[in-house]
Coordinates of C-alpha atoms and ligand atoms in Angstrom, one line a residue:
Chain N
A1034 CA 12.4 -5.4 12.3
T1035 CA 9.9 -3.1 11.8
V1036 CA 8.0 -2.0 8.6
G1037 CA 5.9 1.8 7.9
N1038 CA 4.0 2.1 4.6
G1039 CA 3.9 5.6 3.2
F1040 CA 1.4 7.0 0.5
D1041 CA 1.2 10.4 -1.0
V1042 CA -0.4 11.8 -4.3
H1043 CA 0.2 15.4 -5.9
R1044 CA -1.6 17.4 -8.6
F1045 CA -0.1 18.5 -12.1
A1046 CA 0.5 22.2 -12.4
P1047 CA 1.7 23.8 -15.6
G1048 CA 5.9 23.6 -15.8
T1049 CA 8.3 22.0 -17.3
G1050 CA 9.6 18.9 -15.0
V1051 CA 8.9 17.1 -12.0
W1052 CA 11.0 16.0 -9.0
L1053 CA 10.8 12.7 -8.4
C1054 CA 13.5 10.8 -5.7
G1055 CA 15.5 13.5 -5.6
V1056 CA 15.9 13.3 -9.6
L1057 CA 14.2 16.2 -11.7
I1058 CA 12.8 14.9 -15.0
A1059 CA 11.9 16.9 -17.8
H1060 CA 8.1 16.9 -18.2
D1061 CA 5.4 18.7 -20.6
Q1062 CA 3.7 19.3 -16.6
G1063 CA 5.1 20.3 -13.5
L1064 CA 3.6 19.1 -9.5
E1065 CA 1.6 21.0 -7.3
G1066 CA 2.7 21.5 -3.9
H1067 CA 5.0 23.1 -0.6
S1068 CA 8.5 21.9 -0.9
D1069 CA 9.2 20.6 -3.9
A1070 CA 6.1 18.4 -4.5
D1071 CA 8.6 15.0 -4.6
V1072 CA 5.8 12.6 -3.9
A1073 CA 8.2 9.7 -3.9
L1074 CA 10.2 11.0 -1.4
H1075 CA 7.5 12.3 0.8
A1076 CA 5.8 8.9 0.6
L1077 CA 8.9 7.4 1.5
T1078 CA 9.6 9.7 4.3
D1079 CA 6.0 8.7 5.7
A1080 CA 7.4 5.2 5.8
V1081 CA 10.5 6.0 7.3
L1082 CA 8.4 7.8 10.2
G1083 CA 5.8 5.2 10.0
A1084 CA 8.3 2.4 10.8
V1085 CA 10.0 4.4 14.0
S1086 CA 6.2 5.3 15.3
A1087 CA 7.7 9.0 14.9
G1088 CA 4.3 11.0 13.1
D1089 CA 4.0 11.9 9.8
I1090 CA 5.8 14.4 6.9
G1091 CA 2.9 16.9 8.1
A1092 CA 3.6 16.9 11.6
H1093 CA 7.2 17.5 11.0
F1094 CA 6.6 19.8 8.4
P1095 CA 3.9 21.3 8.6
P1096 CA 3.0 22.9 4.8
S1097 CA 1.3 25.8 6.2
D1098 CA 4.5 27.1 7.2
P1099 CA 6.0 29.4 5.0
Q1100 CA 10.0 28.0 6.1
W1101 CA 8.6 24.7 3.6
R1102 CA 8.0 26.1 0.8
G1103 CA 9.6 25.3 -2.7
V1104 CA 12.6 23.5 -0.5
S1105 CA 14.2 19.9 -1.6
S1106 CA 12.6 17.2 0.1
D1107 CA 15.8 15.5 0.3
R1108 CA 15.9 17.1 3.8
F1109 CA 12.7 15.2 5.1
L1110 CA 13.8 12.0 4.2
A1111 CA 18.0 13.0 5.7
H1112 CA 15.5 14.1 8.9
A1113 CA 13.5 10.9 8.4
A1114 CA 16.5 8.8 8.7
A1115 CA 18.5 11.0 11.3
L1116 CA 15.1 9.8 13.8
V1117 CA 15.6 6.4 13.2
A1118 CA 19.5 6.5 14.0
G1119 CA 19.6 8.8 16.8
L1120 CA 17.1 5.7 18.1
G1121 CA 19.9 3.2 17.9
G1122 CA 18.3 2.5 14.4
K1123 CA 19.0 1.5 11.0
V1124 CA 17.1 2.0 7.5
V1125 CA 17.5 -1.4 6.5
H1126 CA 15.7 -1.0 2.9
V1127 CA 13.1 1.0 0.8
D1128 CA 11.1 0.4 -1.7
V1129 CA 8.9 3.4 -3.9
T1130 CA 6.4 2.6 -6.5
L1131 CA 5.0 5.8 -8.9
I1132 CA 1.5 5.5 -9.9
C1133 CA 1.5 7.2 -12.8
E1134 CA 0.8 7.3 -16.8
R1135 CA 3.5 9.7 -17.3
P1136 CA 6.6 10.7 -17.4
K1137 CA 8.3 7.6 -17.4
V1138 CA 10.1 6.1 -14.7
G1139 CA 12.3 3.4 -16.4
P1140 CA 15.1 5.6 -18.0
H1141 CA 15.7 7.4 -14.6
R1142 CA 15.4 4.5 -12.0
P1143 CA 19.4 4.5 -11.9
A1144 CA 19.8 8.0 -10.9
M1145 CA 16.8 8.0 -8.5
R1146 CA 18.2 4.9 -6.8
A1147 CA 21.2 6.7 -6.6
R1148 CA 20.2 10.0 -4.6
V1149 CA 17.6 7.6 -2.6
A1150 CA 20.8 6.0 -1.3
D1151 CA 22.6 8.6 -0.9
I1152 CA 20.4 10.7 1.2
L1153 CA 19.9 7.8 3.1
G1154 CA 23.5 6.0 4.0
L1155 CA 22.6 2.6 1.8
P1156 CA 24.1 0.7 -1.1
M1157 CA 22.5 1.0 -3.7
D1158 CA 20.6 -2.6 -3.3
R1159 CA 19.0 -2.0 -0.8
V1160 CA 16.8 1.0 -2.3
S1161 CA 14.3 -0.3 -4.9
V1162 CA 12.2 2.5 -7.1
K1163 CA 9.5 0.4 -9.2
A1164 CA 6.6 2.2 -11.3
T1165 CA 3.6 1.5 -12.8
T1166 CA 0.0 2.4 -14.1
T1167 CA -3.1 2.5 -13.7
E1168 CA -4.3 1.5 -17.3
G1169 CA -5.8 5.0 -18.0
L1170 CA -7.8 4.9 -15.1
G1171 CA -8.8 6.7 -12.1
F1172 CA -7.0 10.4 -11.2
T1173 CA -3.9 8.9 -12.4
G1174 CA -5.2 7.6 -15.1
R1175 CA -6.9 10.4 -16.1
R1176 CA -2.8 12.1 -15.9
E1177 CA -4.0 15.0 -13.0
G1178 CA -1.6 13.4 -10.6
I1179 CA 0.9 11.4 -9.6
A1180 CA 0.9 9.3 -6.7
A1181 CA 3.6 6.5 -4.7
Q1182 CA 3.5 4.1 -2.2
A1183 CA 6.4 3.6 -0.4
T1184 CA 7.5 0.1 2.3
A1185 CA 10.7 1.0 4.3
S1186 CA 12.1 -1.7 6.6
V1187 CA 14.0 -0.9 9.5
W1188 CA 15.4 -2.4 12.8
L1189 CA 15.2 -1.1 16.1
P1190 CA 17.2 -2.3 18.7
A1191 CA 15.3 -4.4 21.2
Chain P
A258 CA 14.9 -8.7 5.3
T259 CA 13.3 -6.7 3.7
V260 CA 10.0 -5.8 1.9
G261 CA 8.9 -4.7 -1.1
N262 CA 4.8 -3.6 -2.2
G263 CA 3.3 -4.2 -5.6
F264 CA 0.2 -2.4 -6.9
D265 CA -1.2 -2.8 -9.9
V266 CA -4.8 -1.8 -11.9
H267 CA -6.9 -3.6 -14.8
R268 CA -9.5 -3.4 -16.6
F269 CA -12.5 -4.8 -17.3
A270 CA -12.8 -5.1 -20.9
P271 CA -15.6 -7.6 -23.1
G272 CA -14.3 -12.0 -21.8
T273 CA -16.6 -14.7 -19.6
G274 CA -13.6 -14.6 -17.2
V275 CA -10.7 -13.2 -15.2
W276 CA -7.5 -14.7 -14.1
L277 CA -6.9 -13.8 -10.2
C278 CA -3.4 -15.5 -8.6
G279 CA -2.9 -18.0 -11.4
V280 CA -7.0 -19.2 -11.0
L281 CA -9.2 -18.4 -13.9
I282 CA -12.3 -16.9 -12.1
A283 CA -15.7 -16.7 -14.4
H284 CA -16.9 -13.2 -14.8
D285 CA -19.3 -11.1 -16.6
Q286 CA -16.1 -9.2 -18.3
G287 CA -12.9 -10.1 -19.1
L288 CA -9.8 -8.0 -17.6
E289 CA -7.4 -5.9 -20.3
G290 CA -4.0 -6.1 -20.5
H291 CA -0.7 -8.0 -21.8
S292 CA 0.0 -11.3 -21.0
D293 CA -3.7 -13.1 -19.0
A294 CA -3.8 -9.8 -17.1
D295 CA -3.7 -11.3 -13.9
V296 CA -3.3 -7.8 -11.3
A297 CA -3.3 -9.5 -8.2
L298 CA 0.6 -12.2 -10.1
H299 CA 1.4 -8.7 -11.2
A300 CA 1.1 -6.9 -7.4
L301 CA 2.9 -9.7 -6.2
T302 CA 5.8 -10.4 -8.8
D303 CA 6.7 -6.0 -8.5
A304 CA 6.5 -6.8 -4.4
V305 CA 9.0 -9.2 -4.8
L306 CA 11.0 -7.8 -7.8
G307 CA 10.9 -4.2 -5.0
A308 CA 12.3 -6.8 -1.7
V309 CA 15.6 -7.5 -3.9
S310 CA 15.6 -4.0 -5.5
A311 CA 15.7 -5.6 -9.1
G312 CA 13.6 -3.5 -10.9
D313 CA 9.9 -3.6 -11.7
I314 CA 7.6 -5.7 -13.6
G315 CA 7.7 -3.3 -16.5
A316 CA 11.9 -3.8 -16.9
H317 CA 11.8 -7.4 -17.0
F318 CA 8.7 -7.7 -19.1
P319 CA 7.9 -4.7 -21.3
P320 CA 4.3 -5.1 -22.7
S321 CA 5.6 -3.3 -25.3
D322 CA 7.3 -6.6 -26.3
P323 CA 4.8 -9.0 -28.4
Q324 CA 6.6 -12.4 -26.7
W325 CA 4.2 -11.6 -23.3
R326 CA 1.3 -11.1 -25.1
G327 CA -1.0 -13.4 -23.4
V328 CA 1.2 -15.6 -21.4
S329 CA 0.5 -16.8 -17.8
S330 CA 1.6 -14.1 -15.5
D331 CA 3.5 -17.1 -13.8
R332 CA 6.0 -17.2 -15.3
F333 CA 6.5 -13.4 -13.9
L334 CA 6.5 -14.1 -10.7
A335 CA 8.3 -17.7 -11.1
H336 CA 10.8 -15.2 -12.4
A337 CA 10.7 -12.9 -9.6
A338 CA 11.1 -15.7 -7.3
A339 CA 14.2 -17.3 -9.5
L340 CA 16.1 -13.9 -8.9
V341 CA 15.8 -13.7 -5.4
A342 CA 17.1 -17.9 -5.1
G343 CA 20.1 -16.7 -7.2
L344 CA 20.8 -13.8 -4.1
G345 CA 20.9 -16.4 -1.7
G346 CA 18.2 -15.4 -0.4
K347 CA 14.5 -16.7 -0.1
V348 CA 10.7 -14.9 0.0
V349 CA 8.9 -15.8 3.2
H350 CA 5.7 -14.4 3.0
V351 CA 3.5 -13.1 0.6
D352 CA 0.5 -11.0 1.0
V353 CA -1.9 -9.8 -1.5
T354 CA -5.3 -7.8 -1.6
L355 CA -7.7 -7.5 -4.1
I356 CA -9.5 -4.0 -4.5
C357 CA -12.9 -4.9 -6.4
E358 CA -17.0 -4.9 -6.4
R359 CA -16.5 -8.1 -8.1
P360 CA -15.3 -11.1 -8.4
K361 CA -16.3 -12.1 -5.2
V362 CA -13.0 -13.2 -4.2
G363 CA -13.8 -15.3 -1.3
P364 CA -15.1 -18.5 -2.5
H365 CA -11.6 -18.5 -4.6
R366 CA -9.0 -18.1 -1.7
P367 CA -8.3 -21.2 -1.8
A368 CA -7.3 -22.2 -5.1
M369 CA -5.7 -19.2 -5.0
R370 CA -3.1 -19.5 -2.2
A371 CA -2.8 -22.8 -3.3
R372 CA -2.1 -21.5 -6.8
V373 CA 1.0 -18.5 -5.7
A374 CA 2.1 -21.6 -2.8
D375 CA 3.2 -24.1 -5.7
I376 CA 4.6 -20.6 -7.9
L377 CA 6.6 -19.7 -5.4
G378 CA 7.7 -22.8 -3.1
L379 CA 6.1 -21.7 -0.4
P380 CA 3.7 -22.9 2.5
M381 CA 0.2 -22.4 1.9
D382 CA 0.4 -20.9 5.4
R383 CA 3.3 -18.1 4.2
V384 CA 0.4 -17.0 1.3
S385 CA -1.7 -14.7 2.2
V386 CA -5.1 -13.5 0.0
K387 CA -7.5 -10.9 1.1
A388 CA -10.1 -9.3 -0.4
T389 CA -11.9 -5.9 -0.2
T390 CA -14.6 -3.0 -2.1
T391 CA -14.1 0.5 -2.0
E392 CA -17.9 1.2 -1.1
G393 CA -18.6 2.0 -4.5
L394 CA -16.0 4.7 -5.1
G395 CA -13.5 5.9 -7.4
F396 CA -12.8 3.4 -10.7
T397 CA -12.8 -0.1 -9.0
G398 CA -16.2 1.0 -6.9
R399 CA -17.6 2.4 -10.5
R400 CA -16.2 -1.7 -12.3
E401 CA -14.4 -0.3 -14.3
G402 CA -11.3 -2.2 -13.0
I403 CA -9.7 -3.9 -10.3
A404 CA -6.6 -3.1 -8.2
A405 CA -4.2 -4.8 -6.1
Q406 CA -1.3 -4.2 -3.9
A407 CA 1.1 -6.9 -2.2
T408 CA 4.1 -6.6 0.2
A409 CA 6.8 -9.4 0.2
S410 CA 9.2 -10.3 3.6
V411 CA 12.1 -11.6 1.6
W412 CA 15.2 -13.1 3.4
L413 CA 18.4 -12.1 2.2
P414 CA 22.1 -13.4 3.7
A415 CA 23.7 -10.1 5.5
Chain M
A1470 CA 9.1 -12.0 10.6
T1471 CA 6.4 -11.5 8.4
V1472 CA 4.6 -8.3 6.7
G1473 CA 0.8 -8.0 6.0
N1474 CA -0.9 -5.2 4.2
G1475 CA -4.5 -3.8 4.2
F1476 CA -6.9 -1.5 2.8
D1477 CA -9.9 0.1 3.5
V1478 CA -12.6 2.4 2.0
H1479 CA -15.9 3.9 3.4
R1480 CA -18.1 6.3 2.3
F1481 CA -19.6 9.4 4.1
A1482 CA -23.2 9.8 5.5
P1483 CA -24.9 12.3 6.6
G1484 CA -23.5 11.9 10.9
T1485 CA -22.1 13.9 13.8
G1486 CA -19.1 11.6 13.5
V1487 CA -16.1 9.4 12.3
W1488 CA -14.6 6.8 14.1
L1489 CA -10.9 6.5 13.2
C1490 CA -8.5 3.9 14.8
G1491 CA -11.1 3.2 17.7
V1492 CA -11.3 7.2 18.7
L1493 CA -14.8 9.1 17.4
I1494 CA -13.9 12.2 16.0
A1495 CA -16.4 15.2 16.0
H1496 CA -16.8 15.7 12.4
D1497 CA -19.8 17.3 9.8
Q1498 CA -20.6 13.9 8.4
G1499 CA -20.8 9.9 9.2
L1500 CA -18.6 7.1 7.4
E1501 CA -20.9 4.2 6.1
G1502 CA -20.5 1.0 6.7
H1503 CA -21.8 -2.2 8.7
S1504 CA -20.2 -2.2 12.3
D1505 CA -18.8 1.8 13.2
A1506 CA -16.9 1.8 9.7
D1507 CA -14.0 2.2 11.1
V1508 CA -11.8 1.7 8.1
A1509 CA -8.8 2.8 9.9
L1510 CA -9.7 -0.4 12.4
H1511 CA -10.6 -2.2 9.4
A1512 CA -7.3 -1.7 7.2
L1513 CA -5.1 -2.8 10.6
T1514 CA -7.2 -5.7 11.0
D1515 CA -6.8 -6.7 7.4
A1516 CA -2.9 -6.0 7.6
V1517 CA -3.3 -8.6 10.9
L1518 CA -5.1 -11.2 8.8
G1519 CA -2.6 -11.1 6.4
A1520 CA 0.7 -11.3 7.7
V1521 CA -0.8 -15.2 9.2
S1522 CA -2.4 -15.7 6.4
A1523 CA -5.5 -15.8 8.0
G1524 CA -8.1 -14.3 5.3
D1525 CA -9.5 -11.3 5.1
I1526 CA -11.7 -9.5 7.7
G1527 CA -15.1 -10.0 5.2
A1528 CA -14.3 -13.7 6.0
H1529 CA -14.1 -13.4 9.4
F1530 CA -16.9 -10.5 10.0
P1531 CA -19.1 -10.8 6.7
P1532 CA -21.1 -7.2 6.3
S1533 CA -24.3 -9.5 5.6
D1534 CA -24.4 -11.1 9.5
P1535 CA -26.5 -8.4 11.2
Q1536 CA -24.7 -9.8 14.2
W1537 CA -21.8 -7.5 12.8
R1538 CA -24.2 -4.2 12.5
G1539 CA -23.2 -1.2 14.3
V1540 CA -20.7 -3.6 16.8
S1541 CA -17.3 -1.5 17.8
S1542 CA -14.4 -2.4 15.2
D1543 CA -11.8 -3.0 18.3
R1544 CA -13.4 -6.6 18.7
F1545 CA -12.0 -7.2 15.0
L1546 CA -8.6 -6.0 15.0
A1547 CA -8.7 -8.1 19.3
H1548 CA -9.6 -10.9 17.0
A1549 CA -6.9 -10.9 14.2
A1550 CA -4.8 -10.9 17.9
A1551 CA -5.9 -13.3 19.2
L1552 CA -5.1 -15.3 16.2
V1553 CA -2.2 -14.6 16.0
A1554 CA -1.0 -15.4 20.0
G1555 CA -2.6 -18.4 19.0
L1556 CA 0.3 -19.4 16.6
G1557 CA 2.6 -18.3 19.6
G1558 CA 3.4 -15.4 17.6
K1559 CA 3.4 -11.6 18.0
V1560 CA 2.0 -7.8 16.4
V1561 CA 5.5 -6.6 16.7
H1562 CA 4.6 -3.0 15.0
V1563 CA 1.8 -1.4 12.7
D1564 CA 1.6 1.5 10.6
V1565 CA -1.7 2.8 9.4
T1566 CA -2.3 5.8 6.9
L1567 CA -5.7 7.6 6.3
I1568 CA -6.4 9.0 3.6
C1569 CA -8.3 12.0 3.5
E1570 CA -9.2 15.7 3.1
R1571 CA -11.4 15.6 6.2
P1572 CA -11.4 15.6 9.4
K1573 CA -7.4 16.6 10.3
V1574 CA -6.2 13.6 11.7
G1575 CA -2.6 14.9 13.5
P1576 CA -4.6 16.4 17.0
H1577 CA -5.8 13.0 17.3
R1578 CA -3.4 10.9 16.7
P1579 CA -2.0 10.5 20.5
A1580 CA -5.6 9.3 21.4
M1581 CA -6.0 7.0 18.1
R1582 CA -2.6 5.3 19.0
A1583 CA -2.8 4.5 22.8
R1584 CA -5.9 3.2 21.3
V1585 CA -5.2 0.1 19.1
A1586 CA -2.2 0.0 21.7
D1587 CA -4.3 -0.5 24.1
I1588 CA -6.0 -3.4 22.0
L1589 CA -2.6 -4.9 20.3
G1590 CA -1.5 -4.9 23.6
L1591 CA 1.6 -3.1 22.5
P1592 CA 3.6 -0.2 23.8
M1593 CA 2.6 3.0 21.6
D1594 CA 6.1 3.5 20.3
R1595 CA 4.5 0.4 18.2
V1596 CA 2.1 2.0 16.5
S1597 CA 2.2 4.4 14.0
V1598 CA -0.7 7.3 13.0
K1599 CA -0.2 9.1 10.3
A1600 CA -2.2 10.8 7.9
T1601 CA -2.3 12.3 3.9
T1602 CA -4.5 13.8 1.6
T1603 CA -4.7 13.4 -2.1
E1604 CA -4.7 16.7 -2.9
G1605 CA -8.1 17.5 -4.1
L1606 CA -7.9 14.6 -6.7
G1607 CA -9.3 11.1 -7.1
F1608 CA -13.1 10.0 -4.3
T1609 CA -10.4 11.3 -1.1
G1610 CA -9.7 14.4 -3.1
R1611 CA -14.1 15.0 -3.7
R1612 CA -14.3 14.2 -0.2
E1613 CA -16.6 11.0 -0.6
G1614 CA -14.8 8.8 1.9
I1615 CA -12.3 7.6 3.0
A1616 CA -9.8 5.0 2.7
A1617 CA -6.8 3.8 4.5
Q1618 CA -3.7 2.0 4.5
A1619 CA -2.2 -0.5 7.0
T1620 CA 1.1 -2.7 7.1
A1621 CA 1.8 -5.1 10.2
S1622 CA 4.9 -6.6 11.2
V1623 CA 4.6 -10.0 13.2
W1624 CA 6.8 -12.6 14.9
L1625 CA 6.1 -16.1 13.8
P1626 CA 7.3 -19.2 15.5
A1627 CA 9.9 -20.8 12.8
Ligands
MG1183 MG1 3.3 15.2 -0.4
MG1184 MG1 -0.3 -5.0 -14.7
MG1185 MG1 -14.9 -1.9 5.9

């Protein structure tokens, strides 16, 4: 078994909601970025890619490439999972931590887990979504953006 | 095997010591927060919860709930370990990194490892405690608070 | 199997290049620090040490010790790998994420992976190097320094 880590940050911008783990959450701001700026799916995608040493999300989906503008990030995660399957492997478990003061993640956790489980073809008990704040400190504490860190456990044939 | 990650931050406040990994360390400041603000045990608790997809510390022990005011954080970690045991699983190894300029963690490492090992019912060689600084950068570099990140490796029945 | 995490930060300083994953990358700044300030190898070293609960890089190679001034960080990672081997264990996979706006990591990824694989005695497909930015936020966004986080998966005899 191998384990990959992922980290990503997106900046708040004017808007009416943020995509997190493939779920649109109403919020008094949006997130800036190519694609839908789903910082959680980006961190998860990097964790899955990392576990199989397959580069990073920027290598597979360059932000400079106009074809990824505004697209849904679920395709990035699905692509990473397909790479694992192509190696004869299997994503076993994923865990993501959202780091932000707002929006509140807890009420959306079940929908987020269900969405990620669906993208990865995993049972929900193999998908963990957590959240924490930085108690007002740093850029997440100043509500300038949202950070996410993820871990993916992958089984690979020997 | 599954792996969870945890991250937490607490802010310095007037005080005479900080709780880290269940050990009280004399310091010219304290840490602010519900419970005893033990940022390391909080990150470890989230890592264990994450490995079994059981939510996060805020879901189990809401900071808004007065019953958790000032309590020792070892009960949070023990609760997470009990959840793993209830699933027929076992925490195999934990690793936590303290991110701060001060206090110095090294001299307290043996006591911290022993305390975490005791809470989790693990031999000490399955408990890792590390520390690093951010070389004066960011909120930890400005000594505004302490961050902690953790990883928990858990064995679960198939 | 056990998993360790590592995190490290070094600050930009006047210079003409930075060492990352054992590769010197031309850049309009350098990184400050004891040894060669290779923030990626430091995070990887801590991840390997963490997986076998063997302390941290600061315990093994104190920055205050003049013998480590300016040395190449590959010896730190090699030392951690030797500790694992001494326990009858084996590093199975490592994953590191560089967090910075510049330099661009992608073009150097193959050389970095090859160098880390060589230090650890692993095939390249067991070494992952990734990069992300913080979209202008925080100390990495302000280009004050580079952060790195790492995960190491280690097999240990029961
Ligand atoms: Mg992103
Ligand atoms: Mg906390
Ligand atoms: Mg360092």
